[in-house]
CSV table of C-alpha atoms and ligand atoms in Angstrom, one decimal:
chain,number,residue,atom,x,y,z
A,1,MET,CA,93.7,104.4,73.5
A,2,ASP,CA,95.4,102.2,70.9
A,3,GLU,CA,96.8,98.8,71.8
A,4,ARG,CA,100.4,99.9,71.9
A,5,GLU,CA,99.5,102.5,74.5
A,6,GLU,CA,97.7,100.0,76.6
A,7,ASP,CA,100.7,97.7,76.6
A,8,THR,CA,102.9,100.3,78.2
A,9,MET,CA,100.4,101.3,80.8
A,10,LYS,CA,100.1,99.6,84.2
A,11,THR,CA,96.5,99.8,85.2
A,12,PHE,CA,95.3,99.3,88.7
A,13,PRO,CA,92.0,97.7,89.7
A,14,ASN,CA,88.8,99.8,89.8
A,15,GLY,CA,88.2,101.5,93.2
A,16,PHE,CA,92.0,101.4,94.0
A,17,LEU,CA,92.7,103.9,96.7
A,18,TRP,CA,95.3,106.6,95.9
A,19,GLY,CA,96.2,109.0,98.6
A,20,ALA,CA,98.7,110.2,101.2
A,21,SER,CA,99.2,109.6,104.9
A,22,THR,CA,100.0,111.7,108.0
A,23,ALA,CA,100.0,111.2,111.7
A,24,PRO,CA,98.6,113.5,114.4
A,25,HIS,CA,101.7,114.3,116.4
A,26,GLN,CA,103.7,115.0,113.3
A,27,THR,CA,101.3,117.5,111.8
A,28,GLU,CA,98.8,118.8,114.3
A,29,GLY,CA,101.0,120.9,116.6
A,30,ASN,CA,100.9,121.4,120.3
A,31,ASN,CA,100.1,117.8,121.3
A,32,VAL,CA,100.7,118.9,124.8
A,33,ASN,CA,99.1,116.0,126.7
A,34,SER,CA,101.2,113.4,125.0
A,35,ASP,CA,104.2,111.5,126.3
A,36,PHE,CA,106.2,112.3,123.1
A,37,TRP,CA,105.7,116.1,123.7
A,38,ALA,CA,106.9,115.7,127.2
A,39,ASN,CA,110.1,113.9,126.1
A,40,GLU,CA,111.0,116.3,123.3
A,41,GLY,CA,114.4,118.0,123.7
A,42,ARG,CA,115.4,115.6,126.4
A,43,SER,CA,118.2,114.0,124.4
A,44,PRO,CA,120.9,115.7,122.4
A,45,GLY,CA,119.9,116.8,118.9
A,46,MET,CA,116.3,116.1,119.5
A,47,GLU,CA,114.1,118.9,118.2
A,48,PHE,CA,110.6,120.0,119.3
A,49,SER,CA,107.4,119.5,117.4
A,50,GLY,CA,105.9,122.9,118.5
A,51,ASP,CA,103.2,124.0,116.2
A,52,ALA,CA,104.2,121.2,113.8
A,53,THR,CA,102.4,122.0,110.5
A,54,ASP,CA,99.4,123.4,112.4
A,55,SER,CA,97.2,120.8,110.7
A,56,TYR,CA,95.0,120.7,113.8
A,57,HIS,CA,93.6,124.0,112.4
A,58,ARG,CA,94.5,123.6,108.7
A,59,TYR,CA,93.3,120.1,107.9
A,60,ARG,CA,90.7,121.4,105.5
A,61,GLU,CA,93.3,123.1,103.4
A,62,ASP,CA,95.5,119.9,103.5
A,63,MET,CA,92.6,117.8,102.3
A,64,GLN,CA,91.6,120.2,99.6
A,65,LEU,CA,95.1,120.2,98.1
A,66,LEU,CA,95.1,116.4,98.1
A,67,ALA,CA,91.7,116.1,96.5
A,68,ASP,CA,92.3,118.9,94.0
A,69,ALA,CA,95.4,117.1,92.8
A,70,GLY,CA,93.3,114.1,91.9
A,71,LEU,CA,93.8,111.8,94.8
A,72,ASN,CA,90.9,109.9,96.4
A,73,SER,CA,92.0,108.9,99.9
A,74,TYR,CA,93.6,110.4,103.0
A,75,ARG,CA,95.1,108.5,106.0
A,76,PHE,CA,95.2,110.5,109.2
A,77,GLY,CA,95.1,109.6,112.8
A,78,ILE,CA,93.1,110.6,115.9
A,79,GLU,CA,95.1,111.4,119.0
A,80,TRP,CA,94.4,109.5,122.2
A,81,ALA,CA,96.1,112.2,124.3
A,82,ARG,CA,93.6,114.8,123.1
A,83,ILE,CA,90.5,112.5,123.2
A,84,GLU,CA,91.3,111.3,126.7
A,85,PRO,CA,93.4,114.0,128.4
A,86,ARG,CA,92.9,112.5,131.8
A,87,PRO,CA,92.2,108.8,132.6
A,88,GLY,CA,88.5,108.1,131.9
A,89,MET,CA,87.7,111.7,130.9
A,90,ILE,CA,86.6,111.7,127.3
A,91,SER,CA,86.7,115.1,125.5
A,92,ARG,CA,83.5,115.4,123.5
A,93,ALA,CA,84.9,118.5,121.8
A,94,GLU,CA,88.0,116.6,120.5
A,95,LEU,CA,85.8,113.7,119.3
A,96,ALA,CA,83.7,116.4,117.5
A,97,HIS,CA,86.9,117.8,116.0
A,98,TYR,CA,87.9,114.4,114.5
A,99,ARG,CA,84.4,113.9,113.3
A,100,ARG,CA,84.7,117.1,111.4
A,101,MET,CA,87.9,115.9,109.9
A,102,ILE,CA,86.1,112.7,108.7
A,103,ASP,CA,83.2,114.7,107.3
A,104,THR,CA,85.6,117.0,105.5
A,105,ALA,CA,87.4,114.1,103.9
A,106,LEU,CA,84.0,112.7,102.8
A,107,GLU,CA,83.0,116.1,101.5
A,108,PHE,CA,86.1,116.2,99.3
A,109,GLY,CA,85.5,112.6,98.0
A,110,LEU,CA,88.5,111.3,100.0
A,111,THR,CA,88.1,107.9,101.5
A,112,PRO,CA,89.2,108.3,105.1
A,113,VAL,CA,91.7,105.7,106.5
A,114,VAL,CA,91.8,106.4,110.2
A,115,THR,CA,94.7,105.4,112.6
A,116,LEU,CA,93.8,105.0,116.2
A,117,HIS,CA,97.4,105.0,117.6
A,118,HIS,CA,100.4,106.4,115.9
A,119,PHE,CA,103.4,106.2,118.3
A,120,THR,CA,102.1,108.7,120.9
A,121,ASN,CA,100.4,108.0,124.2
A,122,PRO,CA,98.7,110.3,126.7
A,123,LYS,CA,101.3,111.4,129.2
A,124,TRP,CA,99.2,110.0,132.1
A,125,PHE,CA,99.2,106.6,130.4
A,126,ALA,CA,103.0,106.7,130.2
A,127,ASP,CA,103.2,107.8,133.9
A,128,GLU,CA,101.1,104.8,134.8
A,129,GLY,CA,103.7,102.5,133.3
A,130,GLY,CA,102.6,102.8,129.7
A,131,TRP,CA,102.4,99.6,127.6
A,132,LEU,CA,104.3,97.8,130.3
A,133,GLY,CA,101.8,98.8,133.0
A,134,ALA,CA,99.2,96.3,134.3
A,135,GLY,CA,96.1,98.0,132.9
A,136,ALA,CA,97.5,99.0,129.5
A,137,VAL,CA,95.3,96.9,127.3
A,138,ASP,CA,92.2,97.9,129.2
A,139,ARG,CA,93.0,101.5,129.0
A,140,PHE,CA,93.5,101.2,125.2
A,141,ARG,CA,90.3,99.3,124.9
A,142,SER,CA,88.3,102.0,126.7
A,143,TYR,CA,89.8,104.8,124.5
A,144,VAL,CA,88.9,102.8,121.4
A,145,SER,CA,85.4,102.2,122.6
A,146,ALA,CA,84.9,106.0,122.9
A,147,ALA,CA,86.6,106.7,119.6
A,148,THR,CA,84.3,104.3,117.7
A,149,ASP,CA,81.4,106.7,118.3
A,150,ILE,CA,82.7,109.0,115.6
A,151,LEU,CA,83.8,106.5,113.0
A,152,GLU,CA,80.6,106.0,111.0
A,153,GLY,CA,81.3,106.2,107.3
A,154,VAL,CA,85.0,105.3,107.8
A,155,PRO,CA,85.7,102.2,105.7
A,156,TRP,CA,89.3,101.5,106.9
A,157,VAL,CA,90.6,101.6,110.5
A,158,CYS,CA,94.2,101.0,111.5
A,159,THR,CA,94.5,100.1,115.2
A,160,ILE,CA,98.2,100.6,116.0
A,161,ASN,CA,100.8,102.0,113.6
A,162,GLU,CA,103.9,100.0,113.2
A,163,PRO,CA,103.7,97.9,116.3
A,164,ASN,CA,107.1,96.6,115.6
A,165,MET,CA,108.8,100.0,115.5
A,166,PHE,CA,106.6,101.0,118.4
A,167,ALA,CA,107.8,98.0,120.5
A,168,MET,CA,111.3,99.2,119.8
A,169,MET,CA,110.4,102.7,120.8
A,170,THR,CA,108.7,101.5,123.9
A,171,GLY,CA,111.9,99.8,124.8
A,172,MET,CA,113.9,102.9,124.0
A,173,ALA,CA,111.6,105.1,126.1
A,174,ARG,CA,112.9,103.4,129.1
A,175,LEU,CA,116.2,105.0,128.3
A,176,LEU,CA,114.8,108.5,128.6
A,177,SER,CA,114.4,108.1,132.4
A,178,ASP,CA,118.1,107.6,132.7
A,179,PRO,CA,120.2,110.7,132.0
A,180,GLU,CA,123.2,108.7,130.8
A,181,ALA,CA,121.2,106.3,128.6
A,182,ARG,CA,119.2,109.3,127.3
A,183,LYS,CA,122.2,110.2,125.1
A,184,LYS,CA,121.5,107.1,123.1
A,185,TRP,CA,118.0,108.0,122.2
A,186,THR,CA,117.2,108.6,118.5
A,187,SER,CA,114.3,109.0,116.2
A,188,PRO,CA,112.8,105.6,115.3
A,189,THR,CA,113.1,106.4,111.6
A,190,VAL,CA,116.6,107.9,111.4
A,191,GLU,CA,119.1,105.2,111.2
A,192,GLY,CA,121.4,104.3,108.3
A,193,GLU,CA,125.0,105.2,108.5
A,194,ARG,CA,124.5,107.0,111.8
A,195,ARG,CA,123.3,104.0,113.8
A,196,GLN,CA,121.6,100.7,113.8
A,197,LEU,CA,118.2,100.5,115.6
A,198,PRO,CA,117.9,98.1,118.6
A,199,ALA,CA,115.6,95.1,117.9
A,200,PRO,CA,112.1,95.3,119.2
A,201,ASP,CA,111.4,93.2,122.3
A,202,PRO,CA,108.9,90.4,121.5
A,203,GLU,CA,107.5,90.6,125.0
A,204,ILE,CA,106.4,94.2,124.3
A,205,GLY,CA,105.3,93.1,120.9
A,206,ARG,CA,102.9,90.5,122.5
A,207,ILE,CA,101.3,93.2,124.6
A,208,LEU,CA,100.6,95.2,121.5
A,209,ILE,CA,99.2,92.1,119.8
A,210,ASP,CA,96.8,91.6,122.7
A,211,ALA,CA,95.8,95.3,122.4
A,212,HIS,CA,95.3,95.0,118.7
A,213,HIS,CA,93.1,91.9,118.9
A,214,ALA,CA,91.1,93.4,121.8
A,215,VAL,CA,90.2,96.6,119.8
A,216,ARG,CA,89.8,94.8,116.5
A,217,ASP,CA,86.7,93.2,118.0
A,218,ILE,CA,85.4,96.6,119.3
A,219,VAL,CA,85.9,98.3,116.0
A,220,ARG,CA,84.1,95.4,114.2
A,221,GLU,CA,81.2,95.5,116.7
A,222,ASN,CA,80.7,99.2,116.6
A,223,THR,CA,81.5,100.2,113.0
A,224,GLY,CA,81.3,98.9,109.5
A,225,ALA,CA,85.0,99.5,109.0
A,226,LYS,CA,87.6,97.0,107.8
A,227,VAL,CA,90.2,96.7,110.5
A,228,GLY,CA,93.9,96.0,110.5
A,229,TRP,CA,97.2,97.2,111.7
A,230,THR,CA,100.2,98.6,109.8
A,231,VAL,CA,103.5,97.0,109.9
A,232,ALA,CA,107.0,98.5,109.1
A,233,ASN,CA,108.3,96.1,106.5
A,234,ARG,CA,112.1,95.6,106.6
A,235,ALA,CA,112.4,94.0,103.1
A,236,PHE,CA,115.3,91.9,104.2
A,237,GLU,CA,117.5,90.4,101.5
A,238,VAL,CA,119.6,87.4,102.5
A,239,ARG,CA,123.3,86.7,101.8
A,240,PRO,CA,124.1,83.1,100.9
A,241,GLY,CA,124.4,81.0,104.1
A,242,ALA,CA,122.5,83.6,106.2
A,243,GLU,CA,119.0,82.0,105.9
A,244,GLU,CA,118.7,81.0,109.5
A,245,LYS,CA,119.8,84.4,110.8
A,246,ALA,CA,117.4,86.1,108.4
A,247,ALA,CA,114.5,83.9,109.6
A,248,GLU,CA,115.3,84.8,113.2
A,249,LEU,CA,115.6,88.5,112.5
A,250,SER,CA,112.5,88.5,110.3
A,251,TYR,CA,110.5,87.0,113.1
A,252,VAL,CA,111.6,89.5,115.7
A,253,TRP,CA,111.4,92.5,113.4
A,254,GLU,CA,108.2,91.8,111.5
A,255,ASP,CA,106.8,88.3,111.2
A,256,LEU,CA,105.5,88.2,114.8
A,257,TYR,CA,103.3,91.2,113.8
A,258,LEU,CA,102.4,90.0,110.4
A,259,GLU,CA,101.3,86.6,111.8
A,260,ALA,CA,99.1,88.5,114.3
A,261,ALA,CA,97.3,90.1,111.3
A,262,ARG,CA,95.9,86.7,110.1
A,263,GLY,CA,92.2,87.1,110.7
A,264,ASP,CA,92.3,90.9,110.1
A,265,ASP,CA,90.4,92.5,107.3
A,266,PHE,CA,93.6,93.9,105.8
A,267,VAL,CA,97.2,94.6,106.6
A,268,GLY,CA,99.0,97.9,106.1
A,269,VAL,CA,102.3,97.5,104.4
A,270,GLN,CA,104.8,100.3,105.1
A,271,SER,CA,108.0,100.2,103.2
A,272,TYR,CA,110.8,102.6,102.6
A,273,SER,CA,114.1,100.7,102.0
A,274,ALA,CA,115.5,97.2,101.9
A,275,GLN,CA,118.4,95.8,103.9
A,276,TRP,CA,120.9,92.9,103.6
A,277,VAL,CA,121.2,90.3,106.3
A,278,ASN,CA,124.4,88.2,106.7
A,279,THR,CA,125.4,85.6,109.2
A,280,ASP,CA,126.3,88.3,111.8
A,281,GLY,CA,123.0,90.2,111.4
A,282,ILE,CA,121.6,93.2,109.6
A,283,GLU,CA,124.2,95.0,107.5
A,284,PRO,CA,124.3,98.8,108.0
A,285,TYR,CA,123.4,100.7,104.9
A,286,PRO,CA,126.7,101.4,103.1
A,287,PRO,CA,127.5,105.1,102.6
A,288,HIS,CA,126.3,106.1,99.1
A,289,PRO,CA,125.4,109.4,97.5
A,290,ASP,CA,121.9,108.1,96.8
A,291,ASN,CA,121.1,107.4,100.4
A,292,THR,CA,118.1,109.3,101.8
A,293,LEU,CA,118.0,112.1,104.4
A,294,VAL,CA,117.3,109.4,107.0
A,295,GLY,CA,120.4,107.5,106.0
A,296,THR,CA,118.6,104.6,104.3
A,297,ALA,CA,119.5,103.2,100.9
A,298,TYR,CA,117.6,104.3,97.8
A,299,ARG,CA,115.6,101.1,97.2
A,300,PRO,CA,112.2,101.7,95.6
A,301,ASP,CA,112.0,98.0,94.8
A,302,ALA,CA,111.6,97.4,98.5
A,303,LEU,CA,107.8,97.9,98.2
A,304,GLY,CA,107.6,94.8,95.9
A,305,ILE,CA,109.7,92.7,98.4
A,306,ALA,CA,107.6,94.0,101.3
A,307,THR,CA,104.3,93.3,99.6
A,308,ARG,CA,105.2,89.7,98.7
A,309,HIS,CA,106.6,89.1,102.2
A,310,ALA,CA,103.5,90.4,104.0
A,311,TRP,CA,101.2,88.4,101.7
A,312,GLU,CA,103.2,85.2,102.3
A,313,VAL,CA,103.4,85.6,106.1
A,314,THR,CA,99.8,86.6,106.6
A,315,GLY,CA,98.6,83.9,104.4
A,316,GLY,CA,96.9,86.2,101.9
A,317,VAL,CA,95.3,89.0,104.0
A,318,PRO,CA,94.4,91.9,101.6
A,319,ILE,CA,97.0,94.6,101.6
A,320,LEU,CA,96.7,98.4,101.8
A,321,VAL,CA,100.0,100.2,101.3
A,322,THR,CA,99.6,102.6,104.1
A,323,GLU,CA,103.1,104.2,103.8
A,324,ASN,CA,105.8,104.4,101.2
A,325,GLY,CA,108.0,107.4,100.4
A,326,ILE,CA,111.4,108.9,100.6
A,327,ALA,CA,113.2,111.6,102.7
A,328,THR,CA,114.8,113.8,100.1
A,329,GLY,CA,115.2,117.5,99.3
A,330,ASP,CA,115.1,116.8,95.6
A,331,ASP,CA,111.5,116.3,94.4
A,332,THR,CA,112.5,114.8,91.1
A,333,ARG,CA,114.0,111.9,93.2
A,334,ARG,CA,110.7,111.6,95.0
A,335,ILE,CA,108.9,111.2,91.7
A,336,ALA,CA,111.5,108.7,90.4
A,337,TYR,CA,111.3,106.7,93.6
A,338,THR,CA,107.6,106.6,93.7
A,339,ASP,CA,107.3,105.6,90.0
A,340,ALA,CA,109.7,102.7,90.5
A,341,ALA,CA,108.0,101.7,93.8
A,342,LEU,CA,104.6,101.6,92.0
A,343,ARG,CA,106.0,99.5,89.2
A,344,ALA,CA,107.3,97.0,91.8
A,345,LEU,CA,103.9,97.0,93.4
A,346,ALA,CA,102.2,96.5,90.1
A,347,ASP,CA,104.5,93.5,89.4
A,348,ALA,CA,103.5,92.0,92.8
A,349,MET,CA,99.8,92.5,92.0
A,350,ASN,CA,100.2,90.9,88.6
A,351,GLN,CA,101.4,87.8,90.4
A,352,GLY,CA,98.0,87.7,92.1
A,353,ILE,CA,98.6,89.7,95.3
A,354,ASP,CA,95.5,91.5,96.4
A,355,VAL,CA,96.4,95.2,97.0
A,356,ARG,CA,93.6,97.7,97.6
A,357,GLY,CA,95.4,101.0,97.6
A,358,TYR,CA,98.6,103.1,97.8
A,359,LEU,CA,99.0,105.9,100.4
A,360,HIS,CA,102.1,107.9,100.1
A,361,TRP,CA,104.1,109.0,103.1
A,362,SER,CA,103.6,111.9,103.5
A,363,LEU,CA,101.2,114.5,102.4
A,364,LEU,CA,103.3,117.2,104.1
A,365,ASP,CA,106.8,117.8,105.2
A,366,ASN,CA,106.4,117.3,108.9
A,367,PHE,CA,108.0,116.5,112.3
A,368,GLU,CA,110.0,113.4,111.8
A,369,TRP,CA,110.0,112.2,115.4
A,370,GLY,CA,112.6,114.5,116.8
A,371,HIS,CA,113.9,115.9,113.5
A,372,TRP,CA,112.7,118.5,111.0
A,373,GLU,CA,115.4,117.9,108.4
A,374,PRO,CA,114.1,114.7,106.7
A,375,THR,CA,111.4,115.9,104.3
A,376,PHE,CA,109.0,113.3,103.1
A,377,GLY,CA,106.2,115.5,101.9
A,378,LEU,CA,104.3,116.0,98.6
A,379,ILE,CA,103.7,119.5,100.0
A,380,ALA,CA,106.3,121.8,101.6
A,381,VAL,CA,105.2,123.8,104.7
A,382,ASP,CA,106.6,127.1,105.8
A,383,ARG,CA,107.2,126.6,109.6
A,384,GLU,CA,106.4,130.2,110.5
A,385,THR,CA,103.5,131.1,108.2
A,386,PHE,CA,102.3,127.5,107.7
A,387,GLU,CA,101.9,128.3,104.0
A,388,ARG,CA,101.6,125.2,102.0
A,389,THR,CA,103.5,124.8,98.7
A,390,PRO,CA,102.6,121.7,96.7
A,391,LYS,CA,105.6,120.1,95.1
A,392,PRO,CA,105.6,118.7,91.5
A,393,SER,CA,105.3,115.2,93.0
A,394,LEU,CA,101.8,116.0,94.3
A,395,SER,CA,100.4,116.7,90.8
A,396,TRP,CA,102.4,113.8,89.4
A,397,LEU,CA,100.8,111.4,91.9
A,398,GLY,CA,97.5,113.0,91.3
A,399,GLU,CA,97.8,112.2,87.6
A,400,VAL,CA,98.7,108.6,88.3
A,401,ALA,CA,95.5,108.5,90.4
A,402,ARG,CA,93.3,110.1,87.8
A,403,ARG,CA,94.4,107.6,85.1
A,404,ASN,CA,94.5,104.8,87.7
A,405,GLY,CA,97.7,103.7,86.2
A,406,LEU,CA,101.3,104.3,85.3
A,407,GLU,CA,102.6,105.3,81.9
B,501,FCB,C1,107.2,105.5,109.7
B,501,FCB,C2,106.2,106.2,110.6
B,501,FCB,C3,105.8,107.5,110.1
B,501,FCB,C4,107.0,108.3,109.5
B,501,FCB,C5,107.7,107.5,108.5
B,501,FCB,C6,108.8,108.1,107.8
B,501,FCB,O1,108.0,104.6,110.4
B,501,FCB,O2,105.1,105.4,110.7
B,501,FCB,O3,105.2,108.2,111.2
B,501,FCB,O4,107.9,108.7,110.5
B,501,FCB,O5,108.1,106.3,109.0
């Protein structure tokens, strides 16, 4: 490589993780013991997950496609509702299933990043009062103790995915028991022009923080993994005069959860778009032809804002980008978005921020929490035959991974 070439290339550190992420409920199919499954179809316009992408059976093919493209890491989750289908009854067969997934990732040279909780709970846990019930943290602790039996060789464990969005969802789930209020339910990630999401309740957030800290210790005692949680970063931008409002919103939406990550081994940054705050609050995304299929603004630079913010609020906890991506039907837009997001990430890293990897959301087009239309995948999936069709963005990202840098 001559010098000029080197100048134009943004190189990432050795050992940088390059991969993609999924979640069990969105991809496995037939997650019948979960609360989310039980609630599907209960509010207008809410679709069913059904077989999802049948990744419960096809995970090997998914991982092979990822590895063959040149990527070296895969983030996936294990499903509490399968592992503990009744309170206290641990399914050895399901633990063995997830162990096979971990072994398959290792076989393909993919560093597994395992999520313990990604939005879904066992139905029985929800019936007991869920995260607002008296024994919630103990229940979660005992599930995680059982799960750590299969985590040997997993270097990265995420306890709770997006506790901030999940606190909001837990608040919204209350609505589902009321037929009138049910009409207001919406997917946690579909917002934009259609609606503004209600703010997460910090009281619920504090329960999740207790749960996170409780299981962080268990994971540390029982495994050699680095442990952290993954926060939905809002990437707020502040209008002149709105500094106080922004600080207030930032605390409720994300800083509470980022502060709780101090003392973790890493923090997962999850970034999709950026949003303005004025003295009245968060500004809805203005209508624009570039807006994504979930109604958010096209803002690949959000990843840089999010990374800096997480670094600052956690006081320098190492970062793993555990989700970043775009809901679009146009794969050239996905490539352009990801390229720009990675440039913003590289700029933040050049300022000294310690980022260990980049995991794209998502490996597959999947069930977007009540909706099938928003497609985030590097791979398309036929919903009847389950045939996987890699998109150009998969090989593009694989090339970035192979050269460990951008051109
Ligand atoms: C995040 C979720 C993930 C997916 C993406 C689009 O909030 O963690 O499951 O829905 O958004």
